Coordinates of C-alpha atoms in Angstrom, one line a residue:
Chain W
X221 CA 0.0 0.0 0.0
X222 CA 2.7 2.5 0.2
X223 CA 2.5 3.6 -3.3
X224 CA -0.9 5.1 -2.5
X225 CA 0.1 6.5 0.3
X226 CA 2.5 9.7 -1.1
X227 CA 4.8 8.1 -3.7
X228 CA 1.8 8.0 -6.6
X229 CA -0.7 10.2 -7.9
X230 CA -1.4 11.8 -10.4
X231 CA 1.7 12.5 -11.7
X232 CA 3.8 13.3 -8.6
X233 CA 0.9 15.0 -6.1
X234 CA -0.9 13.0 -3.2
X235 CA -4.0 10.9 -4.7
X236 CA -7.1 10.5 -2.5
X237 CA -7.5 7.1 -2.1
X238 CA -10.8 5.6 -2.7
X239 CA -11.4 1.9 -2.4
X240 CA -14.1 -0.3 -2.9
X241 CA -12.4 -4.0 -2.1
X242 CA -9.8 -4.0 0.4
X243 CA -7.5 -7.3 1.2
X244 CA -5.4 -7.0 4.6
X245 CA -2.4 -9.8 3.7
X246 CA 0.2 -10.8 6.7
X247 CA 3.4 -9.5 6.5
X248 CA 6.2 -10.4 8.9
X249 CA 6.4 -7.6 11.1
X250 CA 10.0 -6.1 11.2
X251 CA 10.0 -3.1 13.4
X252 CA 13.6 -1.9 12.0
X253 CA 12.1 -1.7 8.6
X254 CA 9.5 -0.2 9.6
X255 CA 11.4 2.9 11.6
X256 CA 13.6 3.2 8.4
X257 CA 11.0 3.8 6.2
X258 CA 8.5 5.9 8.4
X259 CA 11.3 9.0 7.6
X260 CA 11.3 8.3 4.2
X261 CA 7.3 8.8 3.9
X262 CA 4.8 11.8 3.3
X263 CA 3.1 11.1 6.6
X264 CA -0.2 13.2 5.9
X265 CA -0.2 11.3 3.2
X266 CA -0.4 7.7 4.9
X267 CA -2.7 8.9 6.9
X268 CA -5.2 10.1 4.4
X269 CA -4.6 6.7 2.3
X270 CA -5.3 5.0 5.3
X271 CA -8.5 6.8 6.3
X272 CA -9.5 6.0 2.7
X273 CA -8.8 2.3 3.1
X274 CA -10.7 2.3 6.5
X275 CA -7.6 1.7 8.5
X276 CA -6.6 4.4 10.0
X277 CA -6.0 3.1 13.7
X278 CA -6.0 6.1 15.5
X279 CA -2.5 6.7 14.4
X280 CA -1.8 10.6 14.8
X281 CA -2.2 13.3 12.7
X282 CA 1.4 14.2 12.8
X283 CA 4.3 12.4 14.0
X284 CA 5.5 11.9 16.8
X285 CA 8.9 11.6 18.2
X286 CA 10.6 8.5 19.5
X287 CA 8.5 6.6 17.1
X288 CA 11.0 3.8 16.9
X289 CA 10.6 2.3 20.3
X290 CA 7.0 2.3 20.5
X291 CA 6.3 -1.2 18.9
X292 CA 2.6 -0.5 18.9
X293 CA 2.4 2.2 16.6
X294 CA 5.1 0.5 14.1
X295 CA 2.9 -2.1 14.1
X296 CA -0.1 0.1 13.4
X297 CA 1.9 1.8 10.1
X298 CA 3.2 -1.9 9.2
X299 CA -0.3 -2.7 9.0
X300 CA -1.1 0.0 6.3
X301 CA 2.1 0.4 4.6
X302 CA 2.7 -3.4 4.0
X303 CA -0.5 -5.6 4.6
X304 CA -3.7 -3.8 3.6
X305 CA -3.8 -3.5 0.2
X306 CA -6.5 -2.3 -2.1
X307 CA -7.7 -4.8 -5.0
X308 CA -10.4 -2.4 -6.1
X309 CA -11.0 1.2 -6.1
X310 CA -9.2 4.3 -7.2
X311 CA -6.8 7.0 -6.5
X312 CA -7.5 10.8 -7.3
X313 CA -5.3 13.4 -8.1
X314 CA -6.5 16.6 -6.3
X315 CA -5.6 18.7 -8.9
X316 CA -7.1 17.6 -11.9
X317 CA -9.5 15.3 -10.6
X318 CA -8.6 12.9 -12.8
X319 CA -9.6 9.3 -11.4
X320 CA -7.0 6.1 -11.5
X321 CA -8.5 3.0 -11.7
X322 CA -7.0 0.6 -9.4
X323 CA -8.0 -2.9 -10.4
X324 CA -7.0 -6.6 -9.1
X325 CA -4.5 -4.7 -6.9
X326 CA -2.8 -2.9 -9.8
X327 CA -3.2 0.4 -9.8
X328 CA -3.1 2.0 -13.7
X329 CA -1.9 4.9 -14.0
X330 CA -1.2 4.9 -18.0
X331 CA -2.5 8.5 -19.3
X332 CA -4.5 8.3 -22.9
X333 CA -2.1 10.1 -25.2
X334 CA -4.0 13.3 -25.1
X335 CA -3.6 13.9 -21.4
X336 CA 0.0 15.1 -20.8
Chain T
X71 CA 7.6 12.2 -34.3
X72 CA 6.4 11.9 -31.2
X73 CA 3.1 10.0 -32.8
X74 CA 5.4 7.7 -35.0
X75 CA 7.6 6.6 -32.0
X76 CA 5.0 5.9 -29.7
X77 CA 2.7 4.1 -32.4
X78 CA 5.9 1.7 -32.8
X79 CA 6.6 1.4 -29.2
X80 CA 3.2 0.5 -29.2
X81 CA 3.5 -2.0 -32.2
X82 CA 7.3 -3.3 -31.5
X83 CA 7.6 -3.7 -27.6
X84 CA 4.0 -3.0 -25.4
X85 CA 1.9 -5.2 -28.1
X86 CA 4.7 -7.8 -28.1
X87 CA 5.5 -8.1 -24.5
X88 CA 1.7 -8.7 -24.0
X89 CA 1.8 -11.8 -26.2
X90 CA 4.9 -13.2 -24.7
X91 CA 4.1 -12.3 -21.1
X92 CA 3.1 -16.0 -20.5
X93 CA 6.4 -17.2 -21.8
X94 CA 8.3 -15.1 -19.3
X95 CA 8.4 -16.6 -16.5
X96 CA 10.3 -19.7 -17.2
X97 CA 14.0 -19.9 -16.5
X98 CA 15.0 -18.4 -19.7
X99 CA 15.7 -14.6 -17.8
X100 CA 17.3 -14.8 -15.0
X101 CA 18.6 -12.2 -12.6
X102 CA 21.5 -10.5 -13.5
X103 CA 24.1 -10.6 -10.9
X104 CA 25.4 -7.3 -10.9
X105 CA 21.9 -6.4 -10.3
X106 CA 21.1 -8.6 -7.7
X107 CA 24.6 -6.8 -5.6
X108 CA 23.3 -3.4 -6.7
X109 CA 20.0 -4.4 -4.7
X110 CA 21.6 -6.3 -1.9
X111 CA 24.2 -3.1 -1.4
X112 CA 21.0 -0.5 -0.7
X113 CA 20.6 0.3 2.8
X114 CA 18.2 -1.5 4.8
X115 CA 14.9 0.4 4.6
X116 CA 15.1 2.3 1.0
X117 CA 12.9 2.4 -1.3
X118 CA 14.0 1.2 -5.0
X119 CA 11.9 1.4 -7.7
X120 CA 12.5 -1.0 -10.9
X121 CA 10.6 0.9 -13.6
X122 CA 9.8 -1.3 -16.6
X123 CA 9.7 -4.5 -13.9
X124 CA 8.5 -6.8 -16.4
X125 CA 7.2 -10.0 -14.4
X126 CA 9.1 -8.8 -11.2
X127 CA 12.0 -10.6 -11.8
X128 CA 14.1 -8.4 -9.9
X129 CA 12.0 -7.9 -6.6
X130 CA 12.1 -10.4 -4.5
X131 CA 15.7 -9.6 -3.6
X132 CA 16.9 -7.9 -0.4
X133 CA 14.1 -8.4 1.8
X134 CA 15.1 -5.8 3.8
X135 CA 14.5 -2.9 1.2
X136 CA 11.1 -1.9 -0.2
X137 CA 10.4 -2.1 -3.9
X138 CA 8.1 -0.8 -6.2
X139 CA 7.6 -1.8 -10.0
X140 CA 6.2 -0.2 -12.7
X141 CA 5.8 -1.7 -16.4
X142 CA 3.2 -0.9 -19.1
X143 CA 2.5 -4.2 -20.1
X144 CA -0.2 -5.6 -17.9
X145 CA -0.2 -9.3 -18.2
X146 CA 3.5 -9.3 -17.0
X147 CA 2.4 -6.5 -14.0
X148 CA -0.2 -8.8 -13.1
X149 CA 2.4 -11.8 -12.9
X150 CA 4.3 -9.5 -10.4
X151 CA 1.5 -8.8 -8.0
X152 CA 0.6 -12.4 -8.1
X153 CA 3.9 -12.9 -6.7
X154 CA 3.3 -11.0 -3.6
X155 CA 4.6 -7.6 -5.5
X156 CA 3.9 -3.6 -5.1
X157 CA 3.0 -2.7 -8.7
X158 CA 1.5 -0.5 -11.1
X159 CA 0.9 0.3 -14.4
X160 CA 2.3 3.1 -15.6
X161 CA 4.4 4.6 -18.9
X162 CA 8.0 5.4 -18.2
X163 CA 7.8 8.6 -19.6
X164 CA 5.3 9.8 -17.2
X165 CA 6.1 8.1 -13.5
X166 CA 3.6 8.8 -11.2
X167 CA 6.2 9.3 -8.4
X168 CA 7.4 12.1 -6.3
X169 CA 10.8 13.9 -7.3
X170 CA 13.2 12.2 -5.2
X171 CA 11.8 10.0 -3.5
X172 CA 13.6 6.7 -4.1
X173 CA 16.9 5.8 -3.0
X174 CA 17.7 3.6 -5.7
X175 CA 16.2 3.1 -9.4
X176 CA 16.6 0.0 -11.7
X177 CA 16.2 0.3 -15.6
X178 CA 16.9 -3.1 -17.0
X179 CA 16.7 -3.6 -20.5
X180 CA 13.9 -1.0 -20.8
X181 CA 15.2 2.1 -22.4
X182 CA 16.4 0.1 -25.3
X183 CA 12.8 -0.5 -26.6
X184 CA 12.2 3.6 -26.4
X185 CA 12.3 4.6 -30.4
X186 CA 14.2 7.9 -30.3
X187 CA 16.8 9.9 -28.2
X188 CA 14.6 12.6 -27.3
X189 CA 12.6 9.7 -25.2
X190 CA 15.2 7.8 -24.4
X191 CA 16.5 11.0 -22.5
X192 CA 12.6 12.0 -21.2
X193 CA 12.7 8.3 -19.8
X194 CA 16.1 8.8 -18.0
X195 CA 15.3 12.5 -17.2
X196 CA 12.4 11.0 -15.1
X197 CA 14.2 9.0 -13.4
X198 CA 16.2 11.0 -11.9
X199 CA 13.6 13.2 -11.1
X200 CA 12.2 10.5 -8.5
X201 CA 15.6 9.5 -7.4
X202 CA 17.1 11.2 -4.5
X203 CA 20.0 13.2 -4.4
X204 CA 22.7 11.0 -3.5
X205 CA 20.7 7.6 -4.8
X206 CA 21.7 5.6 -7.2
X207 CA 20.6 4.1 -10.7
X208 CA 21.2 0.8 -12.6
X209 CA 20.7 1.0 -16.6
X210 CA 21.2 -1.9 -18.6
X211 CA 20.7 -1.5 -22.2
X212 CA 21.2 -4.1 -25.2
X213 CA 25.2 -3.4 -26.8
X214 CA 25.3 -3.0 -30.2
X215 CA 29.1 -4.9 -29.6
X216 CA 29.0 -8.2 -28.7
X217 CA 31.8 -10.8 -27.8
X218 CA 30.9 -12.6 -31.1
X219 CA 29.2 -10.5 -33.5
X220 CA 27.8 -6.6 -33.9
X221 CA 24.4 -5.5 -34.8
X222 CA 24.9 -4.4 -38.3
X223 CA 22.6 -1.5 -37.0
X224 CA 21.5 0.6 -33.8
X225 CA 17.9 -0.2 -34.8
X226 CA 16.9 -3.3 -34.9
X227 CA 13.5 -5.9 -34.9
X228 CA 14.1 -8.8 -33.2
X229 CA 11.8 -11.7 -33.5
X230 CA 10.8 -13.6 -30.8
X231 CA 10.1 -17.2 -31.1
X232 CA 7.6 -18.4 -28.5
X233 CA 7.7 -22.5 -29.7
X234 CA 11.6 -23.6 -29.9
X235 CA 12.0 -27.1 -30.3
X236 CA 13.1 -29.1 -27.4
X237 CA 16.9 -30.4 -27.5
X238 CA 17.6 -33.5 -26.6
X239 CA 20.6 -33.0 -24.6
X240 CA 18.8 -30.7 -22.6
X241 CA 20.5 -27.1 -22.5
X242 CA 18.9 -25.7 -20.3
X243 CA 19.9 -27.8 -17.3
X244 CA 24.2 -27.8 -18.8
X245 CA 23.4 -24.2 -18.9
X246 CA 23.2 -23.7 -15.2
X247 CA 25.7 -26.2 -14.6
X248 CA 28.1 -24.2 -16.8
X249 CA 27.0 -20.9 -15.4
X250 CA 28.4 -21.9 -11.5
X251 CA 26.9 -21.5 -8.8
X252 CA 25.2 -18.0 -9.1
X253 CA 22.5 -18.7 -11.5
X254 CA 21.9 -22.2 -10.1
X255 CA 21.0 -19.6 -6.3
X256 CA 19.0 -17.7 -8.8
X257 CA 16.6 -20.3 -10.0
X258 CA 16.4 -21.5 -6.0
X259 CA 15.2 -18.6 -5.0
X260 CA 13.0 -18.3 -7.7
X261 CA 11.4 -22.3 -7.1
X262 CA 11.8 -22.2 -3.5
X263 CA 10.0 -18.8 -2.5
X264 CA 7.1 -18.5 -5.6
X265 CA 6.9 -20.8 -8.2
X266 CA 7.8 -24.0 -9.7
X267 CA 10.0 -23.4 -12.3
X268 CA 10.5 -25.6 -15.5
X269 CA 13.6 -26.2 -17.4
X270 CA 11.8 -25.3 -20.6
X271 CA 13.3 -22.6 -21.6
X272 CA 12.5 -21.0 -24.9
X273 CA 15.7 -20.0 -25.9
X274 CA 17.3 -22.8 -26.1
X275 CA 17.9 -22.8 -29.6
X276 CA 19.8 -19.2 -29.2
X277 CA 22.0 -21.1 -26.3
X278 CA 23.0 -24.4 -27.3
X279 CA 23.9 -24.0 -31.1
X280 CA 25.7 -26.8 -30.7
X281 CA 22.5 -28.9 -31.4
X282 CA 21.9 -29.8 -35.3
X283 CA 18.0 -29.3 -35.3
X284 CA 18.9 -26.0 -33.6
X285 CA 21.5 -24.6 -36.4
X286 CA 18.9 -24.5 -39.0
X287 CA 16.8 -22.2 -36.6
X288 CA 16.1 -18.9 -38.4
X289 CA 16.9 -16.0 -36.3
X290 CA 16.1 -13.0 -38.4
X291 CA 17.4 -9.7 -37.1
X292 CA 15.3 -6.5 -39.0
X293 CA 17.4 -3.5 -39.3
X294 CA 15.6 -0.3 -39.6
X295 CA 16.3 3.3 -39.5
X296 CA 16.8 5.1 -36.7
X297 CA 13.7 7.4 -36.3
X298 CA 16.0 10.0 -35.3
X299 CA 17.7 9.8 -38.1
X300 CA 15.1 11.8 -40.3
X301 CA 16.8 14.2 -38.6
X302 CA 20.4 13.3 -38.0
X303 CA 22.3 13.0 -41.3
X304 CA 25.7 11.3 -39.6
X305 CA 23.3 8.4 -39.5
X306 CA 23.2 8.6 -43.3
X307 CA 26.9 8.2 -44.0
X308 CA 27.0 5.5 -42.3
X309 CA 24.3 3.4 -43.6
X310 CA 26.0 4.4 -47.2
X311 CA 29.3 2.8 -46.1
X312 CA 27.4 0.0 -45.3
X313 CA 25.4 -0.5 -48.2
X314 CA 27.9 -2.1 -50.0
X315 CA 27.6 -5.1 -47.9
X316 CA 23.7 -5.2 -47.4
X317 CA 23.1 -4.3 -50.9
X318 CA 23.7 -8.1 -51.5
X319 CA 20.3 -8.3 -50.2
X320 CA 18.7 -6.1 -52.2
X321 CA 17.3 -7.1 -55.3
X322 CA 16.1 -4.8 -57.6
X323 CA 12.2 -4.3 -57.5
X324 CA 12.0 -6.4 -60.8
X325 CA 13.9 -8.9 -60.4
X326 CA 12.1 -10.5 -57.7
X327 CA 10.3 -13.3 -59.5
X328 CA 13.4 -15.5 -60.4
X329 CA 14.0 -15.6 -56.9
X330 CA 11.0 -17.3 -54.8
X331 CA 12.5 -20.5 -54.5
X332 CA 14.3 -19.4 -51.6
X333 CA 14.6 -22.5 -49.2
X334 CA 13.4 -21.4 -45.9
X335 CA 10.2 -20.3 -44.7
X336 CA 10.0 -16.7 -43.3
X337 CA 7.8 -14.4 -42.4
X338 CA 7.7 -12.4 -45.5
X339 CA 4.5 -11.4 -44.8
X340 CA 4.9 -10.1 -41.5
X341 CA 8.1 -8.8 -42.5
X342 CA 6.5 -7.1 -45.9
X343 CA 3.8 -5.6 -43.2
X344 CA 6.6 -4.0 -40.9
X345 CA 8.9 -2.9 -44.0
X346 CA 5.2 -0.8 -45.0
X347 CA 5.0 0.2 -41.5
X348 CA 8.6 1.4 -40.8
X349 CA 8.9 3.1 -44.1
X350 CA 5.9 5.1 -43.6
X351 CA 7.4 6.4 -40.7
X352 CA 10.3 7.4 -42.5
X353 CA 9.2 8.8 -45.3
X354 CA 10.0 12.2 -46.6
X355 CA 9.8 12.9 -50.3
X356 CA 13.8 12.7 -50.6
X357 CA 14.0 9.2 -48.8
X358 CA 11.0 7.8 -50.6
X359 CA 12.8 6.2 -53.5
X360 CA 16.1 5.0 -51.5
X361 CA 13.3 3.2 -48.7
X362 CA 11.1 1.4 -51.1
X363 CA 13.9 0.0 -52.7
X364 CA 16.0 -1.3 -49.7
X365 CA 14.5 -4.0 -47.8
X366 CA 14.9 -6.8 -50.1
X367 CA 15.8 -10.6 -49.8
X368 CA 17.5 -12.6 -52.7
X369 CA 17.8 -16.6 -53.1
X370 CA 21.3 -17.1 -51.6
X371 CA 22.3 -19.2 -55.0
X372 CA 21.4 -16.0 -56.7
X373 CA 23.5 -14.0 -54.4
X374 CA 26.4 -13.8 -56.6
X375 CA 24.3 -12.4 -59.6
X376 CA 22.9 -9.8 -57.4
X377 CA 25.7 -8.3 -56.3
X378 CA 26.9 -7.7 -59.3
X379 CA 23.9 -6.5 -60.6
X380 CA 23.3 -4.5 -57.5
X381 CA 26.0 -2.7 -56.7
X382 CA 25.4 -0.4 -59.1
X383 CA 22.1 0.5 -58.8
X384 CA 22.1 0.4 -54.7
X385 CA 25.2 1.9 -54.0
X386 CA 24.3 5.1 -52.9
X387 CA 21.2 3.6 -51.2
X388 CA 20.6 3.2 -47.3
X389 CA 18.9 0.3 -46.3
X390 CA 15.9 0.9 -44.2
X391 CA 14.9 -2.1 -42.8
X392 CA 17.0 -5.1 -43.9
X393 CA 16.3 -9.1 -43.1
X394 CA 19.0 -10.7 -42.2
X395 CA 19.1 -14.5 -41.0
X396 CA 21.8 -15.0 -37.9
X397 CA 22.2 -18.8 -37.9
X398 CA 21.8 -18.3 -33.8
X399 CA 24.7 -19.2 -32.5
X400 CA 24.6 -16.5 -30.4
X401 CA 22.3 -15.9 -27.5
X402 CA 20.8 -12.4 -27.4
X403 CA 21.7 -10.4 -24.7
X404 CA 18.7 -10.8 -22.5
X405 CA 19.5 -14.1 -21.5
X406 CA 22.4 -14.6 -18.5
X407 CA 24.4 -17.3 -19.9
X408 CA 27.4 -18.3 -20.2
X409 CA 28.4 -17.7 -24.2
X410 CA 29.7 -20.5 -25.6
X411 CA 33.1 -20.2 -27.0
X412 CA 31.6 -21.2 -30.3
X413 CA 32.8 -19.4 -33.4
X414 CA 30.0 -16.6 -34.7
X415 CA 29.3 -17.6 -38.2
X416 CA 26.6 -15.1 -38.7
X417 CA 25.0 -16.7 -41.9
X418 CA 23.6 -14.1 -44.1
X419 CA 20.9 -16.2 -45.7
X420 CA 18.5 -14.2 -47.9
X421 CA 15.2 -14.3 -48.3
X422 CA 13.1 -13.7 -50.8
X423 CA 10.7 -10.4 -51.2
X424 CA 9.7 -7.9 -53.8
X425 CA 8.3 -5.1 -52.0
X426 CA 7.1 -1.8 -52.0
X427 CA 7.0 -1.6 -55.9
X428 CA 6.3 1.6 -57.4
X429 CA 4.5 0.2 -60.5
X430 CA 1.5 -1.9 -61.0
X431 CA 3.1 -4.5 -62.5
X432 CA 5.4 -5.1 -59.2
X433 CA 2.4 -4.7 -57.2
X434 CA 1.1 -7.6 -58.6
X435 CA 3.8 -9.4 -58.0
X436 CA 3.7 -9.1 -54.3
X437 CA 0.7 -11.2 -53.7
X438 CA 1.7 -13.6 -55.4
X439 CA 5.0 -13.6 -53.1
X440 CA 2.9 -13.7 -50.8
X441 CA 0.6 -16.6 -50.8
X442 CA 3.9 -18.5 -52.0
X443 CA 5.4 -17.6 -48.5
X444 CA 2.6 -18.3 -46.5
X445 CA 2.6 -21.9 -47.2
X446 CA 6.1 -21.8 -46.9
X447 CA 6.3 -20.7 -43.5
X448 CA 6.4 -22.8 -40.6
X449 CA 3.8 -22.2 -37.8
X450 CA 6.7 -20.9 -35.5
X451 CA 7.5 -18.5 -37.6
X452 CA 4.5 -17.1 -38.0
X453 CA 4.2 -16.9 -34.1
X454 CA 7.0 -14.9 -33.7
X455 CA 6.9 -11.1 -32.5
X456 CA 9.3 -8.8 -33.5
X457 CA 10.6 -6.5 -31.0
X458 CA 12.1 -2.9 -31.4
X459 CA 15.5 -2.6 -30.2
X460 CA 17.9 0.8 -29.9
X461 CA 21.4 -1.4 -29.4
X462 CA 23.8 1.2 -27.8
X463 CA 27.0 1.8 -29.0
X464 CA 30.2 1.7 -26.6
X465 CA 29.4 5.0 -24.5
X466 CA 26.1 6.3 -26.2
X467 CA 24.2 5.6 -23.0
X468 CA 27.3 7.5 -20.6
X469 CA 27.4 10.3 -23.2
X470 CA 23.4 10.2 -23.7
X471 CA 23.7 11.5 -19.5
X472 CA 26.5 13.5 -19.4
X473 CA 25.1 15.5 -22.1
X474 CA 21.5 15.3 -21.7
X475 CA 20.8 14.6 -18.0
X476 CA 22.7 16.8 -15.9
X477 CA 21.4 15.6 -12.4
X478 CA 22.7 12.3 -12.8
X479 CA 26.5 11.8 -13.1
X480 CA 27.8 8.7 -13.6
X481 CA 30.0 6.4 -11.8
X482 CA 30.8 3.1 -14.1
X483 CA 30.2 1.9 -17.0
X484 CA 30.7 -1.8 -18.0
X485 CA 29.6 -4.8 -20.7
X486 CA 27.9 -7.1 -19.3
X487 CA 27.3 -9.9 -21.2
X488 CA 26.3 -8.2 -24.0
X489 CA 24.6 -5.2 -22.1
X490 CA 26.2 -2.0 -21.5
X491 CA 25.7 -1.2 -17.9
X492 CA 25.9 2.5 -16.4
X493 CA 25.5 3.2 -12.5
X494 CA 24.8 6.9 -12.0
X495 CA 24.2 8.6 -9.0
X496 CA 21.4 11.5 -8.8
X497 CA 23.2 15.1 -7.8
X498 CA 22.2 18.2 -6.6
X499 CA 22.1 20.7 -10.1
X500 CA 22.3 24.3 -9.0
X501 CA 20.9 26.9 -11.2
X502 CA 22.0 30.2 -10.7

């Protein structure tokens, strides 16, 4: 899930996610991993993506500090970045408003040759 | 331009790699070591992207990095997210990324299929826009110089054959023997974590030449023109020095009919459809004649004749789009193998076409050529998809960034078994 969740859009801004089918896999949790990447993220981003998923989990508007010891709230943004995953749905790009089809888990976001 | 090169994109390598998607997953492509240590040296905790992932081939290594994929062709996307993969669809010329947000890029054997420089540089430009400064990028590319042989041309359709016949000695698995230990930990990975993988491997024929059924396999390599090279005129001179040589494939436009007992099936047809198609692409008013007249296939008993008779009249031609039969003892550079010490006789056996004729009479001729070829053609043949190529010369693709893409600067350059590979590293570019 972490493309949808500030990496994509459309074409470099945050998407709203919107998602219709929604499949939470297990991932081996691996806290380190986890700590690494949280610095590395858009975090308003995540959380929108994750309130669009419907798996937010109370996790904070803004981030905290010492994030890397509390094993309860990596395991909270393991649980969005790596195991939920949308199969159906779509992401929006805010300024155009220009829908993505997300389908069987791939999201396409292949422009028709007249949209540049 | 921009029209022409994306319709053959679409034609030559999207198209193509839809078809063959299926066929990709067997042992045939394997991970390329140096890519494999480019992954396995990122940091625990970045985020690589492989843009143009194909099936995925490349992202199950280094669990303790993140990777994302991105491809265009959708069966082989949905291959990757089958196998437990973050991917999407999306063209490489547009990445729906962030600027710098990934600490490491791969481009493996992907830029090669992009039909002009300008896109070439757009693809590589937006890579380094998502790349951090400081992070890294792998680019593998198809050489034009190989251990055994060259590409006669930079521009190149290359067939792919989905049904090669099985050897009996069974390549695949001396293959992996003869490769050591590194590919054998390849394919484990591979069988152990996701799939069961068969020793089928559908280029068997390019690897093991040694086997007699395999040495009559046509391999046809299409030359065409460059699209750039409406445009760039060096291009020109060169094809004329090289005429000479490919003129012996030429026949002129009437002298076609003698010449349909060639022996082995091709795929004129497909090959007559693609000359139409490439030419059209080409064409300006000054280029008309010199295109139309170029892509032809003569009897090899004939050969001699021709030559003579050719020289003359196509020595101040270019060739266009050229067919030209390698004899396949050479494996294309796709495949990780080790390349048999085998001596490159690149057969240059002709085959037969009229094409493009300017008159009535010639046009008539063609159908006829046609239905001829048809019959003669085996089934495989038929099958097989041509894709585009752009074979880089020695230091096109470093030149390609120092000149074009000014926030990447790169750090090695290396051939790789037939693939030029460049490591660059994203840098800050100040603008006053």
């Amino acid at each position: 899930m972490i493309q949808n969740s500030g990496r994509s859009g459309c074409l470099n801004t945050e998407g709203e996610v919107h998602a219709t089918e929604v499949k939470v896999n297990e991932v081996e949790f691996n806290p380190q991993f986890v700590s690494r990447m949280i610095p590395k993220l858009e975090w308003s981003a995540l959380i929108q993506a994750a309130e669009g998923v419907g798996h937010r989990q109370d996790l904070p508007d803004t981030l905290v500090s010492n994030y890397e010891n509390d094993e309860d709230f990596l395991h909270k943004v393991h649980r969005v970045l790596l195991e939920v995953e949308v199969i159906e749905g779509s992401l929006q790009c805010p300024e155009s408003g220009r829908e993505f089809p997300i389908s069987k888990g791939v999201p396409n976001m292949l422009l028709n040759e007249d949209e540049s | 331009m921009e029209e022409a090169a994306s319709q053959l994109e679409r034609d030559h390598v999207h198209s193509v790699y839809e078809r063959i998607a299926p066929f990709f997953n067997d042992s045939r492509y394997k991970a390329w070591p140096r890519v494999k240590q480019f992954l396995l040296e990122q940091e625990p905790g970045s985020i690589v992207a492989d843009v143009g992932c194909g099936n995925g081939k490349y992202m199950h290594i280094n669990g303790s990095i993140f990777k994302l994929g991105c491809d265009v062709c959708r069966p082989l996307v949905d291959s990757a997210w089958s196998q437990g993969h973050e991917v999407q669809l999306c063209d490489g010329l547009r990445l729906p990324y962030r600027d710098s947000c990934f600490d490491a890029v791969l481009s493996i054997a992907v830029i090669h299929h992009m039909s002009t420089k300008e896109r070439r540089i757009r693809a590589l430009k937006e890579m380094a826009r998502t790349l951090r400064v400081g992070g890294r990028i792998m680019i593998y590319v198809w050489a034009m110089e190989q251990k055994r042989r060259k590409f006669e041309k930079q521009d190149i359709f290359v067939p792919w054959n989905p049904n090669p016949p099985l050897s009996p000695r069974e390549p695949g698995r001396r293959r992996r023997q003869d490769n050591g230990t590194q590919s054998v930990s390849n394919r484990q990975d591979f069988s152990d974590k996701h799939r069961n993988v068969k020793s089928t491997s559908s280029m068997v024929d390019e690897e093991d030449p040694g086997s007699p059924g395999q040495q009559r396999k046509q391999k046809l390599w299409f030359f065409s023109r460059s699209l750039d090279s409406v445009l760039d005129f060096s291009s020109l001179s060169v094809s004329r020095s090289s005429s000479r040589e490919l003129s012996a494939f030429c026949s002129p436009i009437g002298e076609t009919r003698g010449e349909m007992e060639a022996g082995d099936g091709t795929p004129l047809s497909r090959g007559r459809g693609l000359i139409r198609q490439v030419s059209s692409f080409f064409c300006s008013s000054t280029s008309r004649t010199s295109l139309e007249e170029d892509v032809f296939v003569s009897d090899p008993q004939d050969q001699a004749q021709k030559v003579n008779s050719n020289n003359t009249r196509n020595g101040n031609e270019t060739v266009a789009v050229a067919l030209v039969q390698d004899c396949s003892s050479v494996p294309l550079p796709d495949l990780v193998s080790c390349q048999r010490e085998q001596t490159d006789s690149v057969g240059l056996e002709e085959v037969d076409s009229g094409e493009l004729g300017q008159n009535a009479q010639e046009r008539q001729e063609s159908p006829v050529h046609l239905q001829q070829n048809e019959g003669r053609s085996t089934e495989k043949l038929k099958e097989s998809c041509l894709r585009y190529y752009h074979v880089f010369r020695e230091g096109e693709l470093t030149q390609l960034i120092e000149e074009h893409v000014e926030e990447l600067h790169v750090l090695h350059t290396c051939l790789d078994h037939a693939n030029w590979c460049v490591v660059a590293e994203k840098v800050q570019v100040w603008r006053v």
